[in-house]
XYZ file of N, CA and C in Angstrom:
633
model
N -27.149 58.163 -12.127
C -27.124 58.005 -13.575
C -25.693 57.884 -14.086
N -24.792 58.697 -13.533
C -23.400 58.652 -13.963
C -22.764 57.313 -13.622
N -23.036 56.788 -12.405
C -22.487 55.500 -12.021
C -23.020 54.397 -12.904
N -24.300 54.470 -13.223
C -24.904 53.465 -14.085
C -24.274 53.488 -15.472
N -23.994 54.689 -15.982
C -23.355 54.820 -17.286
C -21.957 54.215 -17.267
N -21.205 54.483 -16.200
C -19.851 53.947 -16.098
C -19.875 52.419 -16.018
N -20.842 51.886 -15.258
C -20.958 50.436 -15.132
C -21.237 49.804 -16.486
N -22.129 50.402 -17.256
C -22.494 49.846 -18.564
C -21.353 49.943 -19.568
N -20.402 50.855 -19.311
C -19.309 51.040 -20.266
C -18.109 50.141 -19.979
N -18.138 49.379 -18.875
C -17.009 48.524 -18.515
C -16.913 47.348 -19.476
N -15.709 47.117 -19.992
C -15.438 45.958 -20.830
C -14.587 44.990 -20.019
N -15.066 43.761 -19.844
C -14.344 42.805 -18.997
C -13.473 41.839 -19.798
N -13.684 41.794 -21.117
C -12.845 40.951 -21.980
C -12.892 41.556 -23.373
N -11.711 41.594 -24.026
C -11.679 42.192 -25.358
C -10.460 41.727 -26.128
N -10.692 41.366 -27.403
C -9.577 41.139 -28.319
C -9.804 42.012 -29.541
N -9.180 41.708 -30.654
C -9.262 42.598 -31.814
C -10.610 42.548 -32.528
N -11.398 41.504 -32.276
C -12.664 41.364 -33.006
C -13.879 41.240 -32.101
N -13.700 41.051 -30.814
C -14.832 40.767 -29.946
C -14.609 41.371 -28.570
N -15.714 41.733 -27.906
C -15.619 42.243 -26.539
C -16.819 41.751 -25.738
N -16.676 41.779 -24.411
C -17.738 41.353 -23.504
C -17.912 42.423 -22.435
N -19.149 42.875 -22.245
C -19.410 43.948 -21.293
C -19.579 43.415 -19.872
N -19.302 44.268 -18.908
C -19.448 43.910 -17.516
C -20.860 43.501 -17.123
N -21.895 44.237 -17.536
C -23.255 43.861 -17.140
C -23.665 42.464 -17.582
N -23.286 42.055 -18.780
C -23.652 40.721 -19.258
C -23.019 39.652 -18.385
N -21.730 39.824 -18.073
C -21.051 38.839 -17.233
C -21.588 38.870 -15.808
N -21.905 40.051 -15.307
C -22.410 40.189 -13.948
C -23.776 39.514 -13.812
N -24.672 39.756 -14.744
C -25.992 39.125 -14.704
C -25.869 37.606 -14.760
N -24.959 37.125 -15.593
C -24.738 35.677 -15.678
C -24.223 35.117 -14.364
N -23.263 35.800 -13.762
C -22.646 35.321 -12.535
C -23.667 35.183 -11.408
N -24.689 36.036 -11.429
C -25.681 36.017 -10.359
C -26.997 35.364 -10.784
N -26.905 34.419 -11.744
C -28.034 33.536 -11.984
C -28.752 33.638 -13.300
N -28.469 34.648 -14.121
C -29.163 34.752 -15.401
C -28.695 33.674 -16.372
N -29.450 33.493 -17.449
C -29.075 32.540 -18.485
C -27.794 32.989 -19.172
N -27.045 32.017 -19.677
C -25.819 32.340 -20.402
C -26.171 32.940 -21.758
N -25.484 34.026 -22.131
C -25.727 34.710 -23.396
C -24.707 34.271 -24.444
N -25.067 34.488 -25.714
C -24.170 34.129 -26.815
C -22.815 34.815 -26.680
N -22.814 36.070 -26.201
C -21.550 36.801 -26.078
C -20.591 36.082 -25.134
N -21.115 35.546 -24.034
C -20.275 34.837 -23.084
C -19.753 33.547 -23.698
N -20.621 32.812 -24.356
C -20.221 31.547 -24.964
C -19.172 31.762 -26.050
N -19.323 32.785 -26.858
C -18.356 33.042 -27.924
C -16.977 33.370 -27.364
N -16.942 34.167 -26.301
C -15.661 34.483 -25.656
C -15.065 33.221 -25.036
N -15.900 32.427 -24.384
C -15.413 31.215 -23.726
C -14.854 30.226 -24.740
N -15.467 30.139 -25.916
C -14.955 29.244 -26.953
C -13.567 29.673 -27.408
N -13.341 30.972 -27.525
C -12.022 31.468 -27.907
C -10.981 31.068 -26.866
N -11.328 31.224 -25.597
C -10.406 30.881 -24.516
C -10.113 29.385 -24.493
N -11.152 28.558 -24.681
C -10.968 27.105 -24.672
C -10.117 26.650 -25.857
N -10.242 27.317 -26.985
C -9.403 26.966 -28.133
C -7.934 27.208 -27.796
N -7.652 28.328 -27.131
C -6.274 28.617 -26.722
C -5.782 27.596 -25.695
N -6.655 27.209 -24.784
C -6.244 26.247 -23.764
C -5.986 24.869 -24.363
N -6.725 24.507 -25.393
C -6.484 23.210 -26.027
C -5.077 23.156 -26.621
N -4.590 24.273 -27.138
C -3.230 24.324 -27.689
C -2.191 24.047 -26.611
N -2.471 24.484 -25.394
C -1.548 24.241 -24.291
C -1.490 22.766 -23.910
N -2.487 22.005 -24.338
C -2.533 20.577 -24.037
C -2.149 19.726 -25.252
N -1.551 20.365 -26.251
C -0.962 19.620 -27.354
C -1.852 19.343 -28.548
N -3.036 19.953 -28.601
C -3.907 19.776 -29.765
C -4.760 21.035 -29.891
N -5.605 21.089 -30.899
C -6.416 22.285 -31.102
C -7.847 21.914 -31.429
N -8.773 22.593 -30.752
C -10.180 22.459 -31.106
C -10.598 23.711 -31.884
N -11.576 23.549 -32.740
C -12.104 24.658 -33.522
C -13.574 24.846 -33.162
N -13.990 26.102 -33.020
C -15.371 26.399 -32.677
C -15.924 27.460 -33.626
N -17.235 27.424 -33.831
C -17.881 28.414 -34.674
C -18.705 29.381 -33.833
N -18.621 30.666 -34.157
C -19.405 31.699 -33.503
C -20.886 31.319 -33.501
N -21.531 31.477 -32.355
C -22.923 31.022 -32.231
C -23.876 31.804 -33.131
N -23.612 33.083 -33.349
C -24.487 33.868 -34.219
C -24.366 33.425 -35.661
N -23.163 33.032 -36.069
C -22.980 32.493 -37.422
C -23.750 31.191 -37.568
N -23.683 30.343 -36.546
C -24.411 29.077 -36.593
C -25.907 29.301 -36.747
N -26.451 30.242 -35.971
C -27.884 30.510 -36.059
C -28.272 30.981 -37.454
N -27.438 31.832 -38.029
C -27.720 32.338 -39.370
C -27.671 31.213 -40.395
N -26.654 30.346 -40.284
C -26.539 29.218 -41.207
C -27.733 28.292 -41.091
N -28.119 27.958 -39.862
C -29.255 27.062 -39.657
C -30.551 27.664 -40.185
N -30.724 28.968 -39.981
C -31.922 29.634 -40.501
C -31.979 29.545 -42.016
N -30.845 29.796 -42.678
C -30.805 29.723 -44.138
C -31.037 28.300 -44.631
N -30.465 27.328 -43.913
C -30.666 25.932 -44.295
C -32.137 25.554 -44.224
N -32.794 25.952 -43.155
C -34.195 25.596 -42.968
C -35.097 26.315 -43.966
N -34.708 27.539 -44.345
C -35.548 28.318 -45.251
C -35.279 28.031 -46.721
N -34.011 27.822 -47.055
C -33.638 27.744 -48.466
C -32.888 26.468 -48.846
N -32.411 25.714 -47.858
C -31.729 24.465 -48.163
C -30.389 24.649 -48.844
N -29.694 25.736 -48.571
C -28.421 25.991 -49.257
C -27.298 25.179 -48.636
N -26.277 24.859 -49.454
C -25.165 24.010 -49.018
C -23.843 24.566 -49.545
N -23.495 25.802 -49.184
C -22.309 26.379 -49.828
C -21.533 27.321 -48.917
N -20.917 26.783 -47.874
C -20.070 27.614 -47.017
C -18.826 26.832 -46.601
N -17.676 27.470 -46.710
C -16.425 26.790 -46.385
C -16.198 26.793 -44.877
N -15.941 25.609 -44.301
C -15.740 25.511 -42.853
C -14.682 24.476 -42.513
N -13.973 24.742 -41.451
C -13.080 23.751 -40.863
C -13.315 23.793 -39.365
N -14.466 23.307 -38.966
C -14.914 23.446 -37.588
C -15.118 22.078 -36.963
N -14.798 21.965 -35.692
C -14.981 20.699 -35.000
C -16.007 20.772 -33.875
N -16.167 21.930 -33.246
C -17.033 22.036 -32.078
C -18.087 23.113 -32.323
N -19.344 22.773 -32.036
C -20.454 23.681 -32.298
C -21.312 23.792 -31.049
N -21.251 24.934 -30.379
C -22.157 25.173 -29.273
C -23.414 25.770 -29.884
N -24.482 24.988 -29.878
C -25.650 25.327 -30.668
C -26.843 25.660 -29.788
N -27.766 26.437 -30.366
C -28.957 26.845 -29.653
C -30.195 26.461 -30.446
N -31.123 25.787 -29.761
C -32.380 25.403 -30.391
C -33.524 25.801 -29.468
N -34.252 26.820 -29.858
C -35.384 27.287 -29.049
C -34.964 27.572 -27.605
N -33.886 28.330 -27.447
C -33.346 28.736 -26.150
C -32.673 27.594 -25.396
N -32.434 26.491 -26.045
C -31.723 25.386 -25.397
C -30.356 25.214 -26.030
N -29.302 25.209 -25.195
C -27.932 25.048 -25.660
C -27.511 23.584 -25.593
N -26.781 23.142 -26.608
C -26.161 21.823 -26.576
C -24.877 21.872 -27.384
N -24.049 20.859 -27.224
C -22.744 20.841 -27.872
C -22.682 19.723 -28.900
N -22.391 20.076 -30.125
C -22.210 19.113 -31.208
C -20.726 19.059 -31.544
N -20.162 17.873 -31.535
C -18.714 17.711 -31.696
C -18.415 16.765 -32.853
N -17.526 17.200 -33.735
C -17.006 16.286 -34.756
C -15.673 15.752 -34.267
N -15.623 14.452 -34.043
C -14.397 13.800 -33.577
C -13.594 13.367 -34.798
N -12.584 14.148 -35.110
C -11.820 13.896 -36.325
C -11.130 12.546 -36.304
N -10.625 12.156 -35.116
C -9.908 10.884 -35.045
C -10.843 9.693 -35.227
N -12.123 9.862 -34.860
C -13.093 8.792 -35.013
C -13.948 8.952 -36.269
N -13.959 10.158 -36.830
C -14.738 10.409 -38.039
C -16.233 10.396 -37.814
N -16.691 10.833 -36.627
C -18.113 10.819 -36.323
C -18.518 12.100 -35.586
N -19.817 12.374 -35.601
C -20.378 13.474 -34.833
C -20.977 12.933 -33.544
N -20.749 13.681 -32.440
C -21.326 13.314 -31.157
C -22.097 14.499 -30.583
N -23.195 14.179 -29.924
C -24.069 15.198 -29.364
C -24.013 15.142 -27.844
N -23.586 16.252 -27.239
C -23.565 16.399 -25.782
C -24.753 17.278 -25.411
N -25.759 16.672 -24.777
C -27.007 17.385 -24.527
C -27.474 17.113 -23.103
N -27.618 18.161 -22.310
C -28.021 18.010 -20.912
C -29.527 17.808 -20.745
N -30.269 17.943 -21.833
C -31.711 17.712 -21.792
C -32.122 17.120 -23.138
N -32.033 15.821 -23.251
C -32.242 15.160 -24.539
C -33.662 15.379 -25.033
N -33.782 15.818 -26.282
C -35.096 15.992 -26.891
C -34.962 15.845 -28.400
N -36.031 15.446 -29.094
C -35.948 15.192 -30.530
C -35.680 16.434 -31.359
N -36.061 17.617 -30.862
C -35.835 18.842 -31.626
C -34.341 19.140 -31.750
N -33.602 18.971 -30.656
C -32.159 19.206 -30.702
C -31.465 18.186 -31.591
N -31.896 16.931 -31.501
C -31.319 15.889 -32.360
C -31.577 16.218 -33.823
N -32.802 16.647 -34.137
C -33.120 17.010 -35.512
C -32.293 18.173 -36.010
N -32.100 19.176 -35.153
C -31.281 20.326 -35.523
C -29.837 19.899 -35.785
N -29.310 19.024 -34.941
C -27.940 18.541 -35.108
C -27.797 17.778 -36.421
N -28.787 16.970 -36.773
C -28.723 16.193 -38.012
C -28.743 17.104 -39.233
N -29.549 18.157 -39.192
C -29.567 19.135 -40.294
C -28.180 19.722 -40.486
N -27.536 20.066 -39.379
C -26.229 20.707 -39.440
C -25.150 19.751 -39.930
N -25.180 18.513 -39.462
C -24.148 17.565 -39.878
C -24.271 17.232 -41.358
N -25.478 17.147 -41.867
C -25.659 16.900 -43.307
C -25.088 18.050 -44.120
N -25.322 19.264 -43.641
C -24.796 20.449 -44.315
C -23.271 20.441 -44.330
N -22.669 20.154 -43.187
C -21.209 20.118 -43.104
C -20.624 19.031 -43.989
N -21.233 17.839 -43.938
C -20.721 16.729 -44.742
C -20.773 17.063 -46.226
N -21.891 17.641 -46.677
C -22.033 17.985 -48.087
C -21.051 19.078 -48.494
N -20.872 20.083 -47.629
C -19.970 21.191 -47.948
C -18.525 20.728 -48.041
N -18.090 19.957 -47.068
C -16.695 19.506 -47.046
C -16.424 18.524 -48.179
N -17.386 17.692 -48.480
C -17.226 16.763 -49.603
C -17.080 17.533 -50.913
N -17.871 18.581 -51.084
C -17.831 19.385 -52.304
C -16.537 20.193 -52.402
N -16.097 20.764 -51.286
C -14.942 21.653 -51.306
C -13.605 20.918 -51.328
N -13.515 19.809 -50.592
C -12.219 19.139 -50.435
C -12.226 17.665 -50.834
N -13.386 17.139 -51.164
C -13.457 15.735 -51.532
C -13.257 14.788 -50.372
N -13.476 15.309 -49.160
C -13.291 14.507 -47.956
C -14.651 14.111 -47.402
N -14.853 12.819 -47.171
C -16.145 12.330 -46.709
C -16.234 12.324 -45.188
N -17.288 12.951 -44.667
C -17.617 12.884 -43.252
C -18.850 12.002 -43.080
N -18.864 11.260 -42.020
C -20.052 10.471 -41.700
C -21.040 11.404 -41.026
N -22.128 11.763 -41.708
C -23.071 12.736 -41.163
C -24.178 12.086 -40.350
N -24.380 10.788 -40.525
C -25.392 10.087 -39.736
C -24.889 8.700 -39.389
N -25.290 8.143 -38.266
C -26.121 8.827 -37.262
C -25.299 9.777 -36.402
N -25.980 10.730 -35.771
C -25.348 11.561 -34.754
C -25.428 10.795 -33.440
N -24.276 10.473 -32.869
C -24.255 9.643 -31.671
C -24.441 10.498 -30.424
N -25.371 10.101 -29.579
C -25.607 10.825 -28.342
C -24.607 10.359 -27.288
N -23.840 11.313 -26.757
C -22.851 11.007 -25.731
C -23.535 10.944 -24.363
N -23.371 9.862 -23.620
C -23.936 9.806 -22.267
C -23.316 10.898 -21.398
N -24.136 11.714 -20.767
C -23.617 12.828 -19.980
C -24.627 13.238 -18.916
N -24.176 14.057 -17.995
C -25.050 14.557 -16.930
C -26.250 15.300 -17.515
N -27.392 15.149 -16.851
C -28.603 15.850 -17.267
C -28.901 16.989 -16.299
N -29.460 18.046 -16.808
C -29.638 19.262 -16.025
C -30.814 19.213 -15.067
N -31.755 18.317 -15.275
C -32.915 18.275 -14.404
C -33.779 19.514 -14.590
N -34.464 19.914 -13.527
C -35.392 21.047 -13.598
C -34.656 22.366 -13.380
N -33.717 22.654 -14.262
C -32.954 23.902 -14.193
C -32.882 24.513 -15.584
N -32.271 25.689 -15.667
C -32.054 26.366 -16.944
C -30.557 26.500 -17.221
N -29.788 25.488 -16.827
C -28.326 25.551 -16.889
C -27.731 24.889 -18.128
N -28.513 24.692 -19.176
C -28.007 23.960 -20.341
C -26.751 24.589 -20.929
N -26.706 25.929 -20.994
C -25.540 26.594 -21.553
C -24.284 26.382 -20.717
N -24.455 26.302 -19.396
C -23.314 26.076 -18.515
C -22.796 24.656 -18.675
N -23.706 23.696 -18.802
C -23.283 22.315 -19.050
C -22.491 22.230 -20.358
N -22.984 22.875 -21.404
C -22.306 22.815 -22.699
C -20.909 23.425 -22.622
N -20.781 24.554 -21.908
C -19.467 25.171 -21.730
C -18.536 24.263 -20.925
N -19.083 23.590 -19.932
C -18.273 22.706 -19.106
C -17.709 21.554 -19.934
N -18.535 20.972 -20.783
C -18.042 19.881 -21.629
C -17.029 20.379 -22.654
N -17.202 21.605 -23.105
C -16.211 22.176 -24.015
C -14.861 22.280 -23.320
N -14.858 22.691 -22.058
C -13.599 22.746 -21.311
C -13.005 21.348 -21.144
N -13.865 20.367 -20.857
C -13.377 18.992 -20.719
C -12.690 18.528 -21.998
N -13.279 18.838 -23.132
C -12.700 18.434 -24.413
C -11.433 19.219 -24.728
N -11.382 20.474 -24.284
C -10.197 21.300 -24.540
C -9.013 20.858 -23.697
N -9.272 20.414 -22.462
C -8.208 19.980 -21.571
C -7.960 18.472 -21.684
N -9.039 17.713 -21.704
C -9.025 16.257 -21.877
C -8.073 15.560 -20.915
N -8.279 15.836 -19.625
C -7.515 15.147 -18.580
C -8.489 14.391 -17.684
N -7.993 13.399 -16.994
C -8.850 12.644 -16.071
C -9.418 13.558 -14.984
N -8.625 14.520 -14.563
C -9.051 15.409 -13.484
C -10.244 16.266 -13.896
N -10.206 16.832 -15.104
C -11.307 17.721 -15.502
C -12.580 16.930 -15.774
N -12.456 15.719 -16.316
C -13.642 14.890 -16.537
C -14.267 14.485 -15.209
N -13.441 14.137 -14.236
C -13.947 13.778 -12.909
C -14.618 14.982 -12.241
N -13.994 16.131 -12.375
C -14.552 17.363 -11.819
C -15.937 17.643 -12.396
N -16.081 17.462 -13.710
C -17.348 17.758 -14.380
C -18.476 16.822 -13.955
N -18.142 15.656 -13.472
C -19.158 14.708 -13.048
C -19.841 15.121 -11.750
N -19.155 15.918 -10.937
C -19.665 16.189 -9.593
C -19.852 17.660 -9.257
N -19.278 18.560 -10.033
C -19.320 19.968 -9.674
C -20.754 20.509 -9.718
N -21.063 21.408 -8.778
C -22.351 22.093 -8.797
C -22.308 23.182 -9.867
N -23.439 23.393 -10.529
C -23.441 24.325 -11.648
C -23.203 25.765 -11.207
N -23.624 26.152 -10.011
C -23.314 27.494 -9.532
C -21.806 27.667 -9.346
N -21.149 26.596 -8.935
C -19.693 26.637 -8.798
C -19.038 26.768 -10.165
N -19.553 26.020 -11.146
C -18.955 26.127 -12.478
C -19.272 27.487 -13.104
N -20.415 28.033 -12.778
C -20.755 29.378 -13.256
C -19.677 30.375 -12.812
N -19.268 30.278 -11.546
C -18.215 31.156 -11.024
C -16.880 30.854 -11.698
N -16.600 29.573 -11.940
C -15.354 29.178 -12.606
C -15.300 29.763 -14.016
N -16.419 29.703 -14.725
C -16.480 30.227 -16.085
C -16.191 31.725 -16.089
N -16.838 32.460 -15.186
C -16.621 33.904 -15.114
C -15.172 34.225 -14.764
N -14.608 33.480 -13.814
C -13.217 33.710 -13.418
C -12.251 33.414 -14.562
N -12.571 32.384 -15.357
C -11.727 32.042 -16.514
C -11.692 33.182 -17.512
N -12.845 33.782 -17.750
C -12.921 34.904 -18.684
C -12.153 36.116 -18.147
N -12.357 36.438 -16.888
C -11.715 37.617 -16.292
C -10.202 37.486 -16.205
N -9.711 36.261 -15.985
C -8.268 36.055 -15.806
C -7.547 35.683 -17.095
N -8.274 35.576 -18.195
C -7.649 35.309 -19.493
C -6.731 36.468 -19.878
N -5.836 36.233 -20.809
C -4.893 37.276 -21.227
C -5.593 38.516 -21.777
N -6.821 38.378 -22.240
C -7.601 39.512 -22.734
C -8.658 39.973 -21.721
N -8.608 39.407 -20.515
C -9.602 39.722 -19.507
C -9.250 40.911 -18.638
N -10.261 41.398 -17.930
C -10.096 42.597 -17.105
C -9.071 42.420 -16.001
N -9.093 41.309 -15.305
C -8.166 41.097 -14.183
C -6.714 41.041 -14.672
N -6.495 40.374 -15.784
C -5.132 40.221 -16.308
C -4.573 41.577 -16.730
N -5.429 42.400 -17.343
C -4.946 43.651 -17.902
C -4.926 44.807 -16.910
N -5.797 44.748 -15.891
C -5.899 45.887 -14.979
C -5.100 45.712 -13.692
N -4.880 44.473 -13.266
C -4.326 44.289 -11.936
C -3.007 43.529 -11.910
N -2.430 43.233 -13.066
C -1.127 42.566 -13.080
C -0.063 43.489 -13.648
């Protein structure tokens, strides 16, 4: 019981506003579905890495996105200030990546399992963003159509969240090497890469405990 308590109390990543527990990362590493906590931490790390490559990506917390989408579907409200470019979104337990390409002025959908429900969810969100930004700053975004980006498909697996995280890294680094890597890497290998990235980050357990 004491060992179990100590294991549950381990924090493997932490900053001033967010933390990730050891059990969540451990379960993910050994085959469980990716959780929102892991994705939120990974988005923070990818944002920092994009700065190292000369630009910056912006991401929204997945729990905030779910709350916004729920309110939109229930009440149709259009009143929240945002400056976000990348949205790792969840629709009925399926993860996909919605990206606003500022240089092109369009939204793109990265989806490892294309289905009309995810497309519909993305369109609801882009309309909301376009209306909000137009109202707040007078800047027009093209909210439709949402362009589907050709990308690897997950097949008969439950790895959608890992695919979405992988594409987020590709966009954060945006090098020929990382795009080529993403075309061929096995998802179990990327699962390990994702966990190692979190642990070795400046706020991760390995960086803080063993260096």
